PDB file of C-alpha atoms in Angstrom:
ATOM      1  CA  LEU A   1     -15.895 -48.100  65.349  1.00 40.00           C
ATOM      2  CA  CYS A   2     -19.311 -46.822  65.135  1.00 45.00           C
ATOM      3  CA  LEU A   3     -20.010 -45.734  61.810  1.00 42.00           C
ATOM      4  CA  THR A   4     -23.509 -43.542  63.425  1.00 46.00           C
ATOM      5  CA  CYS A   5     -21.183 -41.419  65.721  1.00 47.00           C
ATOM      6  CA  VAL A   6     -17.368 -42.000  64.437  1.00 47.00           C
ATOM      7  CA  CYS A   7     -16.206 -43.335  67.910  1.00 48.00           C
ATOM      8  CA  SER A   8     -15.734 -46.816  69.571  1.00 45.00           C
ATOM      9  CA  SER A   9     -17.481 -45.637  73.204  1.00 47.00           C
ATOM     10  CA  SER A  10     -19.418 -47.950  75.162  1.00 48.00           C
ATOM     11  CA  CYS A  11     -22.761 -46.915  73.765  1.00 51.00           C
ATOM     12  CA  CYS A  12     -22.265 -48.241  70.784  1.00 52.00           C
ATOM     13  CA  ARG A  13     -20.759 -51.906  72.181  1.00 51.00           C
ATOM     14  CA  ALA A  14     -23.529 -52.104  74.526  1.00 55.00           C
ATOM     15  CA  LYS A  15     -26.129 -51.483  71.013  1.00 57.00           C
ATOM     16  CA  GLU A  16     -23.990 -54.528  69.863  1.00 57.00           C
ATOM     17  CA  ILE A  17     -24.252 -56.504  72.413  1.00 54.00           C
ATOM     18  CA  LYS A  18     -27.880 -55.698  72.463  1.00 56.00           C
ATOM     19  CA  THR A  19     -28.074 -56.897  68.825  1.00 52.00           C
ATOM     20  CA  LYS A  20     -26.634 -59.876  69.679  1.00 50.00           C
ATOM     21  CA  LEU A  21     -28.999 -60.668  71.753  1.00 50.00           C
ATOM     22  CA  GLY A  22     -31.356 -59.925  69.844  1.00 52.00           C
ATOM     23  CA  THR A  23     -30.177 -62.033  67.286  1.00 47.00           C
ATOM     24  CA  LEU A  24     -29.810 -65.033  69.680  1.00 45.00           C
ATOM     25  CA  LEU A  25     -33.651 -64.749  71.101  1.00 47.00           C
ATOM     26  CA  GLN A  26     -34.729 -65.419  67.688  1.00 49.00           C
ATOM     27  CA  LYS A  27     -33.406 -68.810  67.289  1.00 45.00           C
ATOM     28  CA  PRO A  28     -35.005 -71.542  69.325  1.00 45.00           C
ATOM     29  CA  ASP A  29     -32.780 -73.979  68.829  1.00 44.00           C
ATOM     30  CA  SER A  30     -30.155 -72.219  70.548  1.00 42.00           C
ATOM     31  CA  THR A  31     -28.847 -72.941  73.937  1.00 41.00           C
ATOM     32  CA  ILE A  32     -29.678 -69.424  75.117  1.00 40.00           C
ATOM     33  CA  ASP A  33     -33.722 -70.545  75.600  1.00 41.00           C
ATOM     34  CA  PHE A  34     -32.252 -72.687  78.381  1.00 41.00           C
ATOM     35  CA  ILE A  35     -30.598 -69.146  80.223  1.00 41.00           C
ATOM     36  CA  ILE A  36     -32.889 -66.591  79.620  1.00 41.00           C
ATOM     37  CA  PRO A  37     -36.940 -67.486  79.106  1.00 44.00           C
ATOM     38  CA  TYR A  38     -39.082 -65.473  76.521  1.00 42.00           C
ATOM     39  CA  PRO A  39     -42.532 -65.841  76.402  1.00 45.00           C
ATOM     40  CA  GLU A  40     -44.072 -68.858  74.455  1.00 44.00           C
ATOM     41  CA  LYS A  41     -47.212 -67.018  73.175  1.00 46.00           C
ATOM     42  CA  PRO A  42     -47.658 -62.945  72.840  1.00 48.00           C
ATOM     43  CA  GLU A  43     -48.643 -61.111  75.841  1.00 49.00           C
ATOM     44  CA  LYS A  44     -52.304 -60.044  75.258  1.00 48.00           C
ATOM     45  CA  PRO A  45     -52.840 -56.225  75.248  1.00 47.00           C
ATOM     46  CA  PRO A  46     -55.127 -54.885  77.810  1.00 52.00           C
ATOM     47  CA  LYS A  47     -58.218 -53.497  76.622  1.00 65.00           C
ATOM     48  CA  ALA A  48     -57.743 -53.228  72.792  1.00 73.00           C
ATOM     49  CA  GLN A  49     -59.867 -55.830  70.504  1.00 89.00           C
ATOM     50  CA  ARG A  50     -58.254 -58.258  68.831  1.00 91.00           C
ATOM     51  CA  PRO A  51     -58.541 -57.582  65.069  1.00 92.00           C
ATOM     52  CA  SER A  52     -59.568 -60.376  62.343  1.00 92.00           C
ATOM     53  CA  PRO A  53     -56.850 -62.429  60.534  1.00 92.00           C
ATOM     54  CA  GLU A  54     -57.692 -60.418  57.195  1.00 93.00           C
ATOM     55  CA  GLU A  55     -57.185 -57.310  59.370  1.00 93.00           C
ATOM     56  CA  ALA A  56     -54.025 -58.346  60.845  1.00 94.00           C
ATOM     57  CA  LEU A  57     -53.080 -59.636  57.372  1.00 94.00           C
ATOM     58  CA  GLN A  58     -52.933 -56.153  55.661  1.00 94.00           C
ATOM     59  CA  TRP A  59     -50.452 -55.285  58.577  1.00 95.00           C
ATOM     60  CA  ARG A  60     -47.329 -56.966  56.848  1.00 94.00           C
ATOM     61  CA  ASP A  61     -47.664 -54.456  54.144  1.00 93.00           C
ATOM     62  CA  SER A  62     -48.434 -51.545  56.265  1.00 95.00           C
ATOM     63  CA  LEU A  63     -46.747 -50.625  59.248  1.00 97.00           C
ATOM     64  CA  GLU A  64     -48.551 -47.198  59.302  1.00 96.00           C
ATOM     65  CA  LYS A  65     -52.114 -49.650  59.925  1.00 95.00           C
ATOM     66  CA  LEU A  66     -49.804 -51.553  62.478  1.00 96.00           C
ATOM     67  CA  LEU A  67     -49.250 -48.829  64.597  1.00 97.00           C
ATOM     68  CA  GLN A  68     -52.795 -47.136  64.259  1.00 95.00           C
ATOM     69  CA  ASN A  69     -54.432 -50.027  65.426  1.00 95.00           C
ATOM     70  CA  PRO A  70     -54.361 -50.451  69.708  1.00 95.00           C
ATOM     71  CA  TYR A  71     -53.921 -54.520  69.504  1.00 95.00           C
ATOM     72  CA  GLY A  72     -51.477 -54.053  66.847  1.00 95.00           C
ATOM     73  CA  LEU A  73     -49.332 -51.442  68.535  1.00 96.00           C
ATOM     74  CA  ALA A  74     -49.260 -53.341  71.638  1.00 95.00           C
ATOM     75  CA  ILE A  75     -48.316 -57.092  69.898  1.00 96.00           C
ATOM     76  CA  PHE A  76     -45.898 -54.837  67.606  1.00 97.00           C
ATOM     77  CA  ARG A  77     -44.261 -53.597  71.261  1.00 96.00           C
ATOM     78  CA  SER A  78     -44.039 -57.148  72.662  1.00 95.00           C
ATOM     79  CA  PHE A  79     -42.293 -58.214  69.525  1.00 97.00           C
ATOM     80  CA  LEU A  80     -39.715 -55.205  69.724  1.00 97.00           C
ATOM     81  CA  ARG A  81     -39.159 -55.897  73.540  1.00 96.00           C
ATOM     82  CA  SER A  82     -38.691 -59.724  72.607  1.00 95.00           C
ATOM     83  CA  GLU A  83     -35.812 -58.476  70.355  1.00 94.00           C
ATOM     84  CA  PHE A  84     -34.517 -55.436  73.078  1.00 94.00           C
ATOM     85  CA  SER A  85     -35.761 -52.554  70.742  1.00 95.00           C
ATOM     86  CA  GLU A  86     -38.880 -51.540  72.247  1.00 96.00           C
ATOM     87  CA  GLU A  87     -37.902 -48.012  72.177  1.00 97.00           C
ATOM     88  CA  ASN A  88     -38.503 -47.619  68.745  1.00 97.00           C
ATOM     89  CA  ALA A  89     -41.976 -47.973  69.108  1.00 97.00           C
ATOM     90  CA  GLU A  90     -42.062 -46.527  72.897  1.00 98.00           C
ATOM     91  CA  PHE A  91     -40.523 -42.919  70.595  1.00 98.00           C
ATOM     92  CA  TRP A  92     -42.851 -42.811  67.711  1.00 98.00           C
ATOM     93  CA  VAL A  93     -45.850 -43.168  70.291  1.00 97.00           C
ATOM     94  CA  ALA A  94     -44.099 -40.259  72.045  1.00 98.00           C
ATOM     95  CA  CYS A  95     -43.827 -38.476  69.007  1.00 98.00           C
ATOM     96  CA  GLU A  96     -47.132 -38.900  68.126  1.00 97.00           C
ATOM     97  CA  ASP A  97     -48.600 -37.668  71.490  1.00 97.00           C
ATOM     98  CA  TYR A  98     -46.063 -34.982  71.122  1.00 97.00           C
ATOM     99  CA  LYS A  99     -47.685 -33.708  67.955  1.00 97.00           C
ATOM    100  CA  LYS A 100     -51.157 -33.160  69.284  1.00 96.00           C
ATOM    101  CA  THR A 101     -50.016 -31.000  71.986  1.00 96.00           C
ATOM    102  CA  LYS A 102     -50.989 -27.304  71.788  1.00 94.00           C
ATOM    103  CA  SER A 103     -50.338 -25.605  74.592  1.00 94.00           C
ATOM    104  CA  PRO A 104     -46.646 -24.268  74.413  1.00 94.00           C
ATOM    105  CA  VAL A 105     -45.565 -25.432  77.938  1.00 95.00           C
ATOM    106  CA  LYS A 106     -46.474 -28.356  77.671  1.00 96.00           C
ATOM    107  CA  MET A 107     -44.828 -28.723  74.427  1.00 96.00           C
ATOM    108  CA  ALA A 108     -41.340 -27.491  75.623  1.00 96.00           C
ATOM    109  CA  GLU A 109     -42.312 -29.837  78.553  1.00 96.00           C
ATOM    110  CA  LYS A 110     -42.663 -33.132  76.134  1.00 97.00           C
ATOM    111  CA  ALA A 111     -40.095 -32.053  74.012  1.00 97.00           C
ATOM    112  CA  GLN A 112     -37.462 -31.861  77.213  1.00 96.00           C
ATOM    113  CA  LYS A 113     -38.687 -34.872  78.347  1.00 97.00           C
ATOM    114  CA  ILE A 114     -39.058 -37.053  74.884  1.00 98.00           C
ATOM    115  CA  TYR A 115     -35.093 -35.839  74.373  1.00 97.00           C
ATOM    116  CA  GLU A 116     -33.305 -36.659  77.357  1.00 97.00           C
ATOM    117  CA  GLU A 117     -35.621 -40.224  77.026  1.00 97.00           C
ATOM    118  CA  PHE A 118     -34.733 -41.216  73.369  1.00 98.00           C
ATOM    119  CA  ILE A 119     -32.153 -38.572  71.652  1.00 96.00           C
ATOM    120  CA  GLN A 120     -29.530 -37.549  73.850  1.00 94.00           C
ATOM    121  CA  THR A 121     -26.504 -39.395  74.126  1.00 93.00           C
ATOM    122  CA  GLU A 122     -26.720 -42.482  76.156  1.00 94.00           C
ATOM    123  CA  ALA A 123     -30.183 -41.685  77.327  1.00 96.00           C
ATOM    124  CA  PRO A 124     -31.707 -44.466  78.626  1.00 96.00           C
ATOM    125  CA  LYS A 125     -33.858 -45.257  75.606  1.00 97.00           C
ATOM    126  CA  GLU A 126     -31.631 -43.886  73.198  1.00 97.00           C
ATOM    127  CA  VAL A 127     -32.828 -44.680  69.436  1.00 97.00           C
ATOM    128  CA  ASN A 128     -30.349 -45.239  66.819  1.00 95.00           C
ATOM    129  CA  ILE A 129     -30.440 -42.343  64.575  1.00 96.00           C
ATOM    130  CA  ASP A 130     -27.672 -40.602  62.273  1.00 96.00           C
ATOM    131  CA  HIS A 131     -25.762 -37.402  63.263  1.00 96.00           C
ATOM    132  CA  PHE A 132     -27.222 -35.306  61.363  1.00 97.00           C
ATOM    133  CA  THR A 133     -30.763 -36.151  62.229  1.00 97.00           C
ATOM    134  CA  LYS A 134     -29.611 -35.473  65.949  1.00 96.00           C
ATOM    135  CA  ALA A 135     -29.099 -31.913  65.082  1.00 96.00           C
ATOM    136  CA  VAL A 136     -31.802 -31.018  62.849  1.00 96.00           C
ATOM    137  CA  THR A 137     -33.743 -32.591  65.825  1.00 96.00           C
ATOM    138  CA  MET A 138     -31.590 -30.301  68.716  1.00 95.00           C
ATOM    139  CA  LYS A 139     -31.767 -27.395  66.497  1.00 96.00           C
ATOM    140  CA  ASN A 140     -35.836 -27.812  66.060  1.00 96.00           C
ATOM    141  CA  LEU A 141     -36.071 -27.860  69.921  1.00 95.00           C
ATOM    142  CA  VAL A 142     -34.600 -24.409  70.608  1.00 94.00           C
ATOM    143  CA  GLU A 143     -38.466 -23.264  69.915  1.00 94.00           C
ATOM    144  CA  PRO A 144     -40.440 -26.513  70.072  1.00 96.00           C
ATOM    145  CA  SER A 145     -42.809 -26.765  67.202  1.00 96.00           C
ATOM    146  CA  PRO A 146     -45.502 -29.981  66.461  1.00 96.00           C
ATOM    147  CA  THR A 147     -42.694 -30.849  63.603  1.00 96.00           C
ATOM    148  CA  SER A 148     -39.606 -30.624  66.126  1.00 97.00           C
ATOM    149  CA  PHE A 149     -39.393 -34.578  66.190  1.00 98.00           C
ATOM    150  CA  ASP A 150     -40.342 -35.336  62.025  1.00 97.00           C
ATOM    151  CA  MET A 151     -37.288 -36.201  61.016  1.00 97.00           C
ATOM    152  CA  ALA A 152     -36.516 -38.598  63.448  1.00 98.00           C
ATOM    153  CA  GLN A 153     -39.568 -39.943  63.585  1.00 98.00           C
ATOM    154  CA  LYS A 154     -39.542 -40.858  60.317  1.00 98.00           C
ATOM    155  CA  ARG A 155     -35.938 -42.366  60.491  1.00 98.00           C
ATOM    156  CA  ILE A 156     -37.131 -44.770  63.277  1.00 98.00           C
ATOM    157  CA  PHE A 157     -40.349 -45.766  60.979  1.00 98.00           C
ATOM    158  CA  ALA A 158     -38.132 -46.074  58.067  1.00 97.00           C
ATOM    159  CA  LEU A 159     -35.820 -48.324  60.545  1.00 97.00           C
ATOM    160  CA  MET A 160     -38.864 -50.126  62.009  1.00 97.00           C
ATOM    161  CA  GLU A 161     -40.821 -50.755  58.637  1.00 97.00           C
ATOM    162  CA  LYS A 162     -37.343 -52.164  56.966  1.00 97.00           C
ATOM    163  CA  ASP A 163     -36.060 -54.560  59.964  1.00 96.00           C
ATOM    164  CA  SER A 164     -39.003 -54.939  62.416  1.00 97.00           C
ATOM    165  CA  LEU A 165     -41.423 -55.339  60.054  1.00 97.00           C
ATOM    166  CA  PRO A 166     -40.424 -58.211  58.526  1.00 97.00           C
ATOM    167  CA  ARG A 167     -39.205 -59.953  61.312  1.00 96.00           C
ATOM    168  CA  PHE A 168     -42.736 -59.583  63.008  1.00 97.00           C
ATOM    169  CA  VAL A 169     -44.616 -61.122  60.093  1.00 96.00           C
ATOM    170  CA  ARG A 170     -42.428 -63.902  60.526  1.00 96.00           C
ATOM    171  CA  SER A 171     -42.819 -63.761  64.418  1.00 95.00           C
ATOM    172  CA  GLU A 172     -44.808 -66.462  66.138  1.00 93.00           C
ATOM    173  CA  PHE A 173     -46.432 -62.911  67.674  1.00 91.00           C
ATOM    174  CA  TYR A 174     -47.709 -62.380  64.231  1.00 94.00           C
ATOM    175  CA  HIS A 175     -48.828 -65.321  63.151  1.00 93.00           C
ATOM    176  CA  GLU A 176     -50.831 -65.817  66.275  1.00 90.00           C
ATOM    177  CA  LEU A 177     -53.236 -63.332  64.940  1.00 90.00           C
ATOM    178  CA  ILE A 178     -53.660 -64.622  61.498  1.00 90.00           C
ATOM    179  CA  LYS A 179     -54.807 -68.157  62.548  1.00 88.00           C
TER     180      LYS A 179
END
């Protein structure tokens, strides 16, 4: 039974499997290493200047600083990909891009795309938000505005800050940066 959507649908079972796989990949001594290879070193983000170790150390306490740095965002996304949760960062980036949109027509097009890709039930990159947040977001999309996705974006930011950032800081991805 899913506590988010109060169902027993296959989408929730798929998310459970995804979570378990992410956990297994974080255990270097598990047998999964022999089945599913994952990068030993983080991928180098293209065209982004590597931060100084001092700058990277600041990311431990500030997801906002991490996400605002192009190199930090790229390396964090690589880490999230290894945990099968890259959709969270992708959603956050899409929302940031959406907020910068000036044209009402473009805004409506982007809102529809974000909804279909991240919000709607069984979306290809569905983010894990509660029903209330989903309902508010859907209501906001009747007349798209720069704040239409704010509540959902804040929920996903909080999720990354509480869950993903602490694991990232303990990961090899991060330790390579602070050497």
